[in-house]
Coordinates of C-alpha atoms in Angstrom, one line a residue:
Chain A
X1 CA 8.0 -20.6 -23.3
X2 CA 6.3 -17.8 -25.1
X3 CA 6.7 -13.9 -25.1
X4 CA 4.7 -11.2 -26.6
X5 CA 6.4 -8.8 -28.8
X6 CA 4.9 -5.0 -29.2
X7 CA 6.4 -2.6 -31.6
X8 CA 4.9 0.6 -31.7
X9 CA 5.4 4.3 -33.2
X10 CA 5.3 6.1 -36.1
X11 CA 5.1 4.1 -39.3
X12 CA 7.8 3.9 -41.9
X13 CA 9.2 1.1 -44.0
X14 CA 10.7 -1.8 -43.4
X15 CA 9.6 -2.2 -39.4
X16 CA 8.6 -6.1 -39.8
X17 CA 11.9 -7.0 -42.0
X18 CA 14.0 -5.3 -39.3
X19 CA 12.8 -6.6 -36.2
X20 CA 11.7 -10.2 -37.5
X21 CA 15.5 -10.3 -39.1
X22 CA 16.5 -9.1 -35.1
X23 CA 14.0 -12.1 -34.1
X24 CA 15.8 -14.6 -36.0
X25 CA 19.2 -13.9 -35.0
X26 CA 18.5 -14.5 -31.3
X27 CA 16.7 -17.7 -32.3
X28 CA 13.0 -16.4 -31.3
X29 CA 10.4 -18.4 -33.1
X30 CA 7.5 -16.4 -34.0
X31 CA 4.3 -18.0 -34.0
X32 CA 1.8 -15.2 -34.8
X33 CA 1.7 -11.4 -36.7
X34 CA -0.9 -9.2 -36.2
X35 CA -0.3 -5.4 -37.3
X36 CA -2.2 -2.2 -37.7
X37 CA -2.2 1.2 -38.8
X38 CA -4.2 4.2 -36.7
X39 CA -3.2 7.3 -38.5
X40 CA 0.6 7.6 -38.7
X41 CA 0.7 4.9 -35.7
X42 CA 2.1 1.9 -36.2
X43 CA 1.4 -1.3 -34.0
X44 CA 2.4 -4.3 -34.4
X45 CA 2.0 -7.5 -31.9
X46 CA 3.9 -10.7 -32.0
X47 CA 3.7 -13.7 -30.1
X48 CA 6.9 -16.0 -30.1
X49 CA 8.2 -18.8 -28.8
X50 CA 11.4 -18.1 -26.9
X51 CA 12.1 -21.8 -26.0
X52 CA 15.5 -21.6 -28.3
X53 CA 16.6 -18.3 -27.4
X54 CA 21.0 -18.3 -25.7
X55 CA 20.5 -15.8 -23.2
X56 CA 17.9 -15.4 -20.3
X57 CA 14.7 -13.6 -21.2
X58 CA 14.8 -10.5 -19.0
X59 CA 18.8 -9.9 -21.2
X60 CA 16.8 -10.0 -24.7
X61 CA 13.7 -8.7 -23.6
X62 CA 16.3 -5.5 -22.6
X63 CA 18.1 -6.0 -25.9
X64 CA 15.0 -5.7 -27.5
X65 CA 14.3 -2.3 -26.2
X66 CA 17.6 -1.4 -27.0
X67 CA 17.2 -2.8 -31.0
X68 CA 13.5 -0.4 -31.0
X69 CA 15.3 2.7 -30.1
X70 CA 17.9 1.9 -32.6
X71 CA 15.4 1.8 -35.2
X72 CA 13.0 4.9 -33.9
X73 CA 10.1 2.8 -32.2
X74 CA 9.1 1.5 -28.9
X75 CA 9.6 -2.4 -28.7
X76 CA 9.0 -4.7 -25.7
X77 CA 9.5 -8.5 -25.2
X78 CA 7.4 -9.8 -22.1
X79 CA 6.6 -12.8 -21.0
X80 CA 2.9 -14.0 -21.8
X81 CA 1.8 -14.8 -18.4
X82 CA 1.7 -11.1 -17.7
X83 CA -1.2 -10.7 -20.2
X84 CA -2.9 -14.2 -18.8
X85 CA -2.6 -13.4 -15.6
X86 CA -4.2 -9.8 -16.0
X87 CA -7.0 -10.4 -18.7
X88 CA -8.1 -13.8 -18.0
X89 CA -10.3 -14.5 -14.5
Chain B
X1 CA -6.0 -15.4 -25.0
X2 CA -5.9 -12.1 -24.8
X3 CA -6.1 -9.5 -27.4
X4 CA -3.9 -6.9 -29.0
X5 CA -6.2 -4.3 -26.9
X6 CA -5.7 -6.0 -23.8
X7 CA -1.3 -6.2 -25.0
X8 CA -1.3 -2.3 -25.2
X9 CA -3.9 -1.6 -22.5
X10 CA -1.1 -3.4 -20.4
X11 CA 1.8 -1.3 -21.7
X12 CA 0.4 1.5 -21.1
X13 CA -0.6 0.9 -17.5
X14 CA 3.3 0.3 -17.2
X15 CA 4.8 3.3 -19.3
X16 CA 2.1 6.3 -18.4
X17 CA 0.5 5.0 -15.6
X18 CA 3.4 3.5 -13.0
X19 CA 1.9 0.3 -12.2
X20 CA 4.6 -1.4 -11.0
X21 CA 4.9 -3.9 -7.9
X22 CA 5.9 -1.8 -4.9
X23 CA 7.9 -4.8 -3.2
X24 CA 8.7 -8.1 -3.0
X25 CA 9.6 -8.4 0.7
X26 CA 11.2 -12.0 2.2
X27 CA 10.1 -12.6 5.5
X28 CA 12.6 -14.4 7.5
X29 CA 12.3 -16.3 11.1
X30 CA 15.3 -15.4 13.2
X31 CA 14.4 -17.8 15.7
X32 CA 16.7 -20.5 15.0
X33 CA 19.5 -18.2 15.6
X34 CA 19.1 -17.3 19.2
X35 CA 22.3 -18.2 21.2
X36 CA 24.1 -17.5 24.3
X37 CA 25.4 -13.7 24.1
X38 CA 24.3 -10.9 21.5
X39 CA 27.7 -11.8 20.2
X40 CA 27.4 -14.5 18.7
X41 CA 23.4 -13.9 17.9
X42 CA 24.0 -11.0 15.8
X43 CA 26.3 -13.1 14.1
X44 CA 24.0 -15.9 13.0
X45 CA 21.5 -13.1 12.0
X46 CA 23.2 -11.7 9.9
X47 CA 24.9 -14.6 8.1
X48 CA 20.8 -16.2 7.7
X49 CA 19.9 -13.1 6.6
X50 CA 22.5 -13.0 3.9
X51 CA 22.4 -16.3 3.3
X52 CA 18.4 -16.4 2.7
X53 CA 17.8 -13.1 0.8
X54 CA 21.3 -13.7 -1.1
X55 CA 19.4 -13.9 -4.8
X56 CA 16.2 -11.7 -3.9
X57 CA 17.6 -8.5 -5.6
X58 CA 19.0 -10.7 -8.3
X59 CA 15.0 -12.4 -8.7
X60 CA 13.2 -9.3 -8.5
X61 CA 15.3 -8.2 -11.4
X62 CA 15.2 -11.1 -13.7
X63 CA 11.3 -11.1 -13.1
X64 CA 11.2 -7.6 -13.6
X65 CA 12.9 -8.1 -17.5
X66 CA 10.8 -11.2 -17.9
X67 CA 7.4 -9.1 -17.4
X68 CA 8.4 -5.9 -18.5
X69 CA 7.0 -4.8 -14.9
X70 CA 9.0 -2.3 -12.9
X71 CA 9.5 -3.8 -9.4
X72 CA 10.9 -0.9 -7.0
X73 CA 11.9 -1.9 -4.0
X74 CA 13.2 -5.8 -2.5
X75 CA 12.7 -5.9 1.3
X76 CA 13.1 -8.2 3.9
X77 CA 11.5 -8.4 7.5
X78 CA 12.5 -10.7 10.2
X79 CA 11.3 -11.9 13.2
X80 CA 10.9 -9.5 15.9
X81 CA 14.3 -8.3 17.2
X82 CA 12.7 -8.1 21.0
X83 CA 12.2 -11.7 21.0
X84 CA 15.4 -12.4 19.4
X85 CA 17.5 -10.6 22.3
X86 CA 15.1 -10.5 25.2
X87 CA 18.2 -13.0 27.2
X88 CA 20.5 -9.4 26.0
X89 CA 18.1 -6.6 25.4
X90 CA 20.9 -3.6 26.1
X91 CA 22.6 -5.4 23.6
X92 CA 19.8 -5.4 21.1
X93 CA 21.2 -2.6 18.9
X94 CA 24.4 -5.4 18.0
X95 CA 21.5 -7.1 16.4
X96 CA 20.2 -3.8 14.5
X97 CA 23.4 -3.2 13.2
X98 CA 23.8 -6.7 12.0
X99 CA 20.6 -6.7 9.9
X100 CA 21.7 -3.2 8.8
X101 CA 24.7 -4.6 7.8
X102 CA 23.3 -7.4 6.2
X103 CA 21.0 -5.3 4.3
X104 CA 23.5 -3.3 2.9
X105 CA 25.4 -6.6 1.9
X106 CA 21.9 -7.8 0.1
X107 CA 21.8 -4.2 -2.1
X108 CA 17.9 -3.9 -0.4
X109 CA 16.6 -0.3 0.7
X110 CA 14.9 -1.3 3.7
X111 CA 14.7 -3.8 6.1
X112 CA 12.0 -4.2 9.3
X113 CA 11.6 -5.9 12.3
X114 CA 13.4 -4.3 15.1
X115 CA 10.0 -4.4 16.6
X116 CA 8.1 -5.7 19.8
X117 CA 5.0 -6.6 20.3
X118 CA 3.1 -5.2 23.7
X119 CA -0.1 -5.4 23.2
X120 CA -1.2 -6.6 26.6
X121 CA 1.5 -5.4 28.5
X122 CA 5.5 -4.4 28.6
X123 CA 7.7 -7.3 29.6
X124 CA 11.2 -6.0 31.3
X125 CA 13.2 -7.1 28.5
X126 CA 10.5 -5.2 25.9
X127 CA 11.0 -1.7 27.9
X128 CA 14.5 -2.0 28.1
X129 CA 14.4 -3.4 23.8
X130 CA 12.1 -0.2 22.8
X131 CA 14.6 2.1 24.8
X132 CA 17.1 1.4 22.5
X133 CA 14.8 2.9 19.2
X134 CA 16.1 5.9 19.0
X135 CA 20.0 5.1 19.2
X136 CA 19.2 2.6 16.5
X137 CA 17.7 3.9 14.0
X138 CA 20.2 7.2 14.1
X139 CA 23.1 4.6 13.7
X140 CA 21.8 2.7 11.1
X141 CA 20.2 4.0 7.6
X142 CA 18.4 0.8 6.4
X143 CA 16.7 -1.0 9.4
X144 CA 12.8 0.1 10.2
X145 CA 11.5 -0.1 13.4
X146 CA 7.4 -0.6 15.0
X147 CA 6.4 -1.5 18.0
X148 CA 2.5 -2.7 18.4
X149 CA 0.7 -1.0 21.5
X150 CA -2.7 -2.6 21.3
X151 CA -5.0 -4.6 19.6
X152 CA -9.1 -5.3 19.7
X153 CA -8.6 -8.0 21.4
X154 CA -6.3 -7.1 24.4
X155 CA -7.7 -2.8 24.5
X156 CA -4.5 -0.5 24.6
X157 CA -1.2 -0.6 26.9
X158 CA -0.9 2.5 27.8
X159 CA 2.7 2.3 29.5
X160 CA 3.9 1.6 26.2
X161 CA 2.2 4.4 24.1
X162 CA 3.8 7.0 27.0
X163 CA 7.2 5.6 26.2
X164 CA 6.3 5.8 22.1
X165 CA 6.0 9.5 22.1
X166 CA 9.3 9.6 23.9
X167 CA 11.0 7.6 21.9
X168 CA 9.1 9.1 18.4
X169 CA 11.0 12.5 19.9
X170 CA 14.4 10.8 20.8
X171 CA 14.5 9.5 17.4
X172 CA 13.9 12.8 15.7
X173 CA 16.3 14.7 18.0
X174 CA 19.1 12.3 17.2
X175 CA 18.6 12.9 13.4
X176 CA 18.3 16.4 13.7
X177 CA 20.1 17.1 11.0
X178 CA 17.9 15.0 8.8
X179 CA 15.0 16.6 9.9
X180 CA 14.6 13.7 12.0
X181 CA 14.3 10.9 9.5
X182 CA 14.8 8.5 12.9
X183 CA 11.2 9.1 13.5
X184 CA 10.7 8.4 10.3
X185 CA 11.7 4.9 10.5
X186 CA 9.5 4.1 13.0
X187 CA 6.0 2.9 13.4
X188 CA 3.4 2.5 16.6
X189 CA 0.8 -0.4 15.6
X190 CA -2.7 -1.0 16.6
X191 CA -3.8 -4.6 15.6
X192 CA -0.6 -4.9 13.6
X193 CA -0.4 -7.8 11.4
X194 CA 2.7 -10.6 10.8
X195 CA 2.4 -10.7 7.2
X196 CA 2.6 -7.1 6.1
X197 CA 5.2 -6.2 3.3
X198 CA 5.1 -2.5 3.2
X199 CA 7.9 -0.5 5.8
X200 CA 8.1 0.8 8.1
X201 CA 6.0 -1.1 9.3
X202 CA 6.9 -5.1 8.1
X203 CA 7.9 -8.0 10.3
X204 CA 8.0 -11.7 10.1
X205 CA 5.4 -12.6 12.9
X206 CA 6.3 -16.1 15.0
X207 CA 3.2 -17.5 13.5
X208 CA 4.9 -17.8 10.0
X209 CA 6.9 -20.0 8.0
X210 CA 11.0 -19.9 8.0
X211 CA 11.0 -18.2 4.9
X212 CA 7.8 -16.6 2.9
X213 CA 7.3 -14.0 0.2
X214 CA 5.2 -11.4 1.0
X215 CA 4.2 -9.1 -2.4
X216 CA 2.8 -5.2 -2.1
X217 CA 1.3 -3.9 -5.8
X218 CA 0.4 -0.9 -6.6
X219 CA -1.2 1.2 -9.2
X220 CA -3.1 4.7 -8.4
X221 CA -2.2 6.1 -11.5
X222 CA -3.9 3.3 -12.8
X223 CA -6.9 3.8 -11.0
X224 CA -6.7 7.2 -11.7
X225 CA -6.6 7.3 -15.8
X226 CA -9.3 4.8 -15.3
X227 CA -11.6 7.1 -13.7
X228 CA -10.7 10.1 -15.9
X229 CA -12.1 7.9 -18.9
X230 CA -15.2 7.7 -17.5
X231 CA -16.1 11.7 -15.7
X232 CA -19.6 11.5 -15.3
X233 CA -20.1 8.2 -14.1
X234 CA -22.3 7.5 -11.0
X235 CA -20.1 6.1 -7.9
X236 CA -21.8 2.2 -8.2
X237 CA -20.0 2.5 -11.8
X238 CA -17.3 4.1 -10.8
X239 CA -16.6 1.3 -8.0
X240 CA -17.3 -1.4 -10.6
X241 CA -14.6 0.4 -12.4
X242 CA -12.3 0.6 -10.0
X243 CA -12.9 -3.3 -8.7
X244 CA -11.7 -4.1 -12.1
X245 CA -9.1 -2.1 -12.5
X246 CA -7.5 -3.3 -8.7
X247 CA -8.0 -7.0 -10.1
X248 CA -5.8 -6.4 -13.0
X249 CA -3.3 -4.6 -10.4
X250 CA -3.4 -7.2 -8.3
X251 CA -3.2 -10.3 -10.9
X252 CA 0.1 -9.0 -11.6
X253 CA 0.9 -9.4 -7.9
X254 CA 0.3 -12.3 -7.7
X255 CA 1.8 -14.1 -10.6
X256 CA 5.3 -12.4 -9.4
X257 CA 4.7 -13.3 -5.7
X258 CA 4.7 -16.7 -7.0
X259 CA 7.2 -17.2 -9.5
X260 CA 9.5 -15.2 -6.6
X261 CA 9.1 -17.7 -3.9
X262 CA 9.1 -20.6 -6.7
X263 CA 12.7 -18.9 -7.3
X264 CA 13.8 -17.8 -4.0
X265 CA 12.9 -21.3 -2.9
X266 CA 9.8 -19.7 0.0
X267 CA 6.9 -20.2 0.6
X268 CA 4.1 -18.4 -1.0
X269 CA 2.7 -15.7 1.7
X270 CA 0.7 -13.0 0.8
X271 CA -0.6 -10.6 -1.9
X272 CA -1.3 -7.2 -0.3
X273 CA -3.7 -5.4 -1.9
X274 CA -2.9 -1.8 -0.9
X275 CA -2.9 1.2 -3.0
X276 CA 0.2 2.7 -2.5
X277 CA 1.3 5.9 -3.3
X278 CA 4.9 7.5 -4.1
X279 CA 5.8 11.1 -4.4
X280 CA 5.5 10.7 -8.4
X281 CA 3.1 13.2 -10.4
X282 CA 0.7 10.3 -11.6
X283 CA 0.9 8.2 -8.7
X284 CA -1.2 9.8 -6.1
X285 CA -4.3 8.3 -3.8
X286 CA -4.9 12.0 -2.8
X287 CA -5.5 12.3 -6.9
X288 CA -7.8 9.7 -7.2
X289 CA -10.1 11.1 -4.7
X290 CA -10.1 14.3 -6.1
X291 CA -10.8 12.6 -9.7
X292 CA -14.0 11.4 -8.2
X293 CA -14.8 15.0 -7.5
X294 CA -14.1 16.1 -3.7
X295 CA -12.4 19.2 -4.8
X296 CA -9.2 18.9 -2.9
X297 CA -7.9 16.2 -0.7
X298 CA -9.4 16.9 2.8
X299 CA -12.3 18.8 1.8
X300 CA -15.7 17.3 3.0
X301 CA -16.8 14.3 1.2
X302 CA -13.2 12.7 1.3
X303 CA -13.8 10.1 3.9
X304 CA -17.0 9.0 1.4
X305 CA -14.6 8.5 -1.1
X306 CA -11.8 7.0 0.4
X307 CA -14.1 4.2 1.9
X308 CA -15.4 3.7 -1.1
X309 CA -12.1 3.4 -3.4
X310 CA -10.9 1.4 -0.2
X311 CA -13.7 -1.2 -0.4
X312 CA -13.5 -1.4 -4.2
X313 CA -9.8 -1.9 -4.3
X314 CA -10.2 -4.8 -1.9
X315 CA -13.5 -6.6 -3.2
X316 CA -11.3 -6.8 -7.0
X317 CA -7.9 -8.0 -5.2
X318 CA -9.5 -10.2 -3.5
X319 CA -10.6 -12.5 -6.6
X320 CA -7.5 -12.3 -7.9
X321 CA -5.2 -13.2 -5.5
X322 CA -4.9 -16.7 -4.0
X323 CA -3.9 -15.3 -0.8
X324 CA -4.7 -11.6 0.3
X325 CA -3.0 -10.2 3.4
X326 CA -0.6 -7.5 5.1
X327 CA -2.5 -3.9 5.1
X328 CA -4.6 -4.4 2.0
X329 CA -6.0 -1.0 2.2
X330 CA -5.5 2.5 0.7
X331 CA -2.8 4.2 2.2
X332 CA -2.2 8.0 2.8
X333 CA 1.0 9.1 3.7
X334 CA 1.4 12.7 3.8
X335 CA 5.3 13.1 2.7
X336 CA 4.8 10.1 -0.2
X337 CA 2.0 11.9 -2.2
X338 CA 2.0 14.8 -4.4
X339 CA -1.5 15.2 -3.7
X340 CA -1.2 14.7 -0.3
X341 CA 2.1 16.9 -0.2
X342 CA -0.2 20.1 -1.9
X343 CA -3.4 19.8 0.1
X344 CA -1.0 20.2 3.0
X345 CA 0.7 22.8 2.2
X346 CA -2.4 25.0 1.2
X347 CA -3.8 24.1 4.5
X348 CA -7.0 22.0 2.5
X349 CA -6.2 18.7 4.7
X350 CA -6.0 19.2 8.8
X351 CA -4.6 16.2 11.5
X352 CA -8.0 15.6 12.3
X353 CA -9.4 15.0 8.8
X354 CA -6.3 12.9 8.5
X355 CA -7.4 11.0 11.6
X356 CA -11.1 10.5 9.9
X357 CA -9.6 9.1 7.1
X358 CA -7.9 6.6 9.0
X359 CA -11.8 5.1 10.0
X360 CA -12.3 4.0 6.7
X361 CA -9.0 2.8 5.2
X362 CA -5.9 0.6 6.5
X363 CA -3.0 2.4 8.5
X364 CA -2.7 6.0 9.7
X365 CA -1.3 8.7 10.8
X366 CA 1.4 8.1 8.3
X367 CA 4.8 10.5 7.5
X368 CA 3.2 13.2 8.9
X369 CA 5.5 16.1 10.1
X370 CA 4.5 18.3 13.1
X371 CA 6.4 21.0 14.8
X372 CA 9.9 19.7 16.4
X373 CA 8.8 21.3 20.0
X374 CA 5.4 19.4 20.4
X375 CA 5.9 17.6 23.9
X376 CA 6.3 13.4 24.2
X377 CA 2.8 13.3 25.6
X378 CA 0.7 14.9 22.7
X379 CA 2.7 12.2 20.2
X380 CA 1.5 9.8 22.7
X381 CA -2.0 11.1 22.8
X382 CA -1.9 11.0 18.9
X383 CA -0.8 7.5 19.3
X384 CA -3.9 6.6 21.7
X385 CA -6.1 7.8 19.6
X386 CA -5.2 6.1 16.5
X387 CA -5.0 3.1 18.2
X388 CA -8.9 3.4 19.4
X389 CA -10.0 4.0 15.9
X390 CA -8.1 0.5 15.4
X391 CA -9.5 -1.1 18.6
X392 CA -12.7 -0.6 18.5
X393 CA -12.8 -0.9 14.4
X394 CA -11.2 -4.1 14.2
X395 CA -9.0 -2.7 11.8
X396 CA -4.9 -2.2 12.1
X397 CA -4.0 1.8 12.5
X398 CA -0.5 3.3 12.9
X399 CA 1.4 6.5 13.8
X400 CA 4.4 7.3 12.1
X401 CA 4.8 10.9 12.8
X402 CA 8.2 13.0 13.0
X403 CA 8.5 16.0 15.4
X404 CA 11.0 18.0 13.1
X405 CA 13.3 19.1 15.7
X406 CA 13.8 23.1 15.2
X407 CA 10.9 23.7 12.5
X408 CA 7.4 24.6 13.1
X409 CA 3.9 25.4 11.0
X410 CA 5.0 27.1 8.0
X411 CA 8.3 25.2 7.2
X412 CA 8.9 21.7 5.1
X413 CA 10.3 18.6 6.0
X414 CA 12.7 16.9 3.3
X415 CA 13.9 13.7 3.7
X416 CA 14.7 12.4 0.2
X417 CA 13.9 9.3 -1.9
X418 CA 10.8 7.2 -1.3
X419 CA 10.2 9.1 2.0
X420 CA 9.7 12.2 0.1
X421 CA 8.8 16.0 1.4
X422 CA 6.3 17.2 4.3
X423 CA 5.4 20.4 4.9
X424 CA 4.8 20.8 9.0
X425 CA 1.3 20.5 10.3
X426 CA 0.1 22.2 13.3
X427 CA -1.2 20.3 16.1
X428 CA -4.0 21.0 18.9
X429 CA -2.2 22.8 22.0
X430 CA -4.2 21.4 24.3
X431 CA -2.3 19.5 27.2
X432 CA -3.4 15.7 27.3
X433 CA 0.0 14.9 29.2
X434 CA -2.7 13.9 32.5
X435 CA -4.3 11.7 30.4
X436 CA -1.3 10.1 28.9
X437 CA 0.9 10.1 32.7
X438 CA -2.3 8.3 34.0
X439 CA -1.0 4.8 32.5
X440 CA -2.8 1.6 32.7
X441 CA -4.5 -0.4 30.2
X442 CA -7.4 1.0 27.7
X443 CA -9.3 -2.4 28.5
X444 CA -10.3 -4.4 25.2
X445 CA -13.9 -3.5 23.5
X446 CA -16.8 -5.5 25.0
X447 CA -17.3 -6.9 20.8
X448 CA -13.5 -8.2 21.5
X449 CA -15.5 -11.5 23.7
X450 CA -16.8 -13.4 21.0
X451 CA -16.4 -16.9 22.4

């Protein structure tokens, strides 16, 4: 099972350490980076595997939001499918 | 794949925009719980009910987190409650309160199907059933009612569209003090349909499976920011626009309407495509219209441009849902959209402009307030005319309009939540009641005999 991972906000240091470390801790595999800056905005979108993870996805996917606003950003965790099902016919 | 653009085109549909999936709604048969006395009947019902619908909150939730996908309300409609007491139809209202019950027990909002269907004709048991509406829905706060008075194919029962404006201003006057959020509760059908997920207006028709999942999406803030990227458009690109955008909307329907009734262990039902409104800034059909440039909601030209969002909304949900159903159209309430809400009070949008809308798009006369003294037989004449528009269109219309007992033209009708705010619209004081005491059946449409 695979999620998608989108940090956005302003951009500061340390963003990808902090929520990769965050990542590893609740056993989320991730499988691809991709990251850019538009002026001051940072995005940043990550797909991982969630196969490993202890808890159910909708409790880390909240914990995830949680962890963003700890660290001044917007993160969300969401299942893949949602992005399949809307952009692919 | 997708692309990053396509990741934060998504998020922000969510975050700005309100998409979100309006309901997952579990239709349920109550057949199989008929017994001897309404005793013992109500007690089946509710313990199926419970029993069926016991992890639909708890699904909806989970789904919610997995997607990152708001989903607002978790409904359930049953079978009609009619059929289900028609040995015990005094005692109907000890099946209402059972589902009310049962609903409250389940943590859902709303629940529908105290409802019969008379088409064709009244049965005893079905005018004995409707008189007990109005005593219902005041003792109860979760539990929708509809009754359906005609359909294309059997013209209009006229008997029962008399007793409908009765029992629209029974209902009222027993929630007077809720600005009569009985009536509100309540919906007269033309052509109604057995998979529809939306209330007031949902039950679980006879010719559907024990258990099915029935999905309603929505999106017009979607639609909306769509529109406003593109101002100067012509309307063929604008529709194109607004095809895609509904197929996105809609995708996301359907991939929770079946991972829910892969979970809640149902079948499959129906996606339905409607646009549907809430009393949000942002989340207005009445805004969409006026995006595309009719001025205000109600103002000439807003018929055009509802058929033609209609028709686009449908022609992109329809490739991207296995199985489309229930309304599937754009709908207009007055009391659940800001837009709506404004044009009313500055007088823009009129009844009748209301009623010209309902031609071109799914349901109709919807959460409209009128003044609390307007007699039983202009509701009724209301009612009859929505339900031609439905006849003879081959489409399903419906009245749900509350006479706000002790306000008239001028005043507002609040009745909280989802239901939201109306300000009270005048009516025409003509005196149909001759029309309406006349009775009889509105025969079917000669393009009803197609065999």
């Amino acid at each position: 099972m695979r999620a998608v991972v989108t940090v956005t906000g302003k951009d500061k240091k340390g963003i990808i350490a902090k929520v990769s470390t965050f990542l590893a801790e609740k056993n989320a595999n991730i499988l691809d980076i991709s990251q850019t800056i538009l002026q001051d905005y940072f995005a940043m979108i990550m797909l991982v595997d969630v196969s490993d993870i202890k808890e159910e996805l909708s409790v880390l996917a909240k914990e995830c939001s949680e962890y963003g606003k700890s660290i001044g950003m917007s993160v969300y965790m969401q299942h893949e499918d949602i992005f399949n099902a809307m952009h692919n016919v | 794949m997708f692309t990053n653009f396509d990741v934060l085109e998504t998020i922000e549909m969510i975050e700005k925009e309100h998409l979100d999936i309006r309901t997952i709604t579990m239709g349920i048969s109550l057949l199989s719980c008929i017994r001897d006395s309404a005793e013992e009947t109500a007690r089946k019902v509710y313990d199926l009910v419970c029993k069926k619908a016991e992890k639909i909150v708890k699904t909806a939730n989970d789904l919610a987190g997995e997607y990152g996908i708001p989903i607002v309300n978790k409904r359930v409609s049953v079978t009609p409650v009619s059929m289900i007491s028609a040995a015990f139809p005094e005692k109907a209202p000890l099946i209402g309160k059972a589902l009310d019950d049962a609903a409250q027990t389940l943590g859902i909002d709303f629940l529908g199907g105290y409802s019969a269907l008379v088409q064709k004709s009244t049965a005893n048991y079905e005018r004995k059933f409707i008189q007990t509406i109005p005593e219902v829905l005041a003792t109860t706060s979760r539990l929708c009612s509809s009754v359906n008075v005609g359909s294309t194919k059997t013209g209009i029962n006229m008997e029962a569209v008399k007793m409908m404006g009765e029992v629209f201003k029974e209902s009222a006057k027993l929630t007077a003090d809720k600005d009569g959020i009985g009536a509100a509760k309540l919906v007269t059908f033309c052509n109604a349909v057995e998979d529809n997920p939306f209330m007031a207006g949902a039950f679980h028709g006879v010719g559907e499976a024990d258990t099915v999942i029935n999905v309603g999406v929505s999106g017009p803030g979607v639609v909306k920011s769509a529109l406003e990227k593109i101002p100067n458009a012509d309307l063929t690109e604008a529709a194109e626009l607004i095809k895609r955008t509904a197929f996105k909307i809609t995708r996301v329907g359907q991939l929770v309407a079946k991972e829910a009734s892969k979970r809640l262990n149902a079948l499959f039902g129906i996606v339905d495509l409607s646009l549907a409104p809430t009393p949000a800034m942002g989340d207005s059909v009445a805004h969409i219209l006026e995006e595309l440039g009719v001025g205000k909601v109600g103002g000439h030209g807003t018929t055009a441009a509802l058929a033609m969002l209609n028709d686009a909304v449908k022609k992109g949900g329809v490739m991207a849902s296995s199985r489309v159903g229930g309304l599937s159209g754009a709908f207009i309430p007055v009391s659940e959209d800001i837009g709506m809400i404004e044009a009313a009070e500055q007088g823009a949008i009129t009844l009748d402009k209301l009623e010209a809308m309902t031609c071109v798009c799914s349901v109709g006369l919807d959460m409209i307030a009128i003044p609390g003294d307007t007699p039983a037989t202009t509701i009724s004449a209301m009612i009859a005319d929505e339900a031609a528009i439905g006849m003879i269109n081959n489409k399903t219309t419906a009245v749900r309009i509350i006479p706000v007992p002790g306000k008239t033209v001028g005043e507002e009708a609040n009745f909280g939540g989802l239901l939201g705010r109306a300000p009270i619209m005048p009516v025409h004081g003509a005196d149909p009641s001759k029309f309406i005491n006349r009775g009889g059946n509105i025969p079917a449409p000669i393009h009803s005999f197609k065999n």
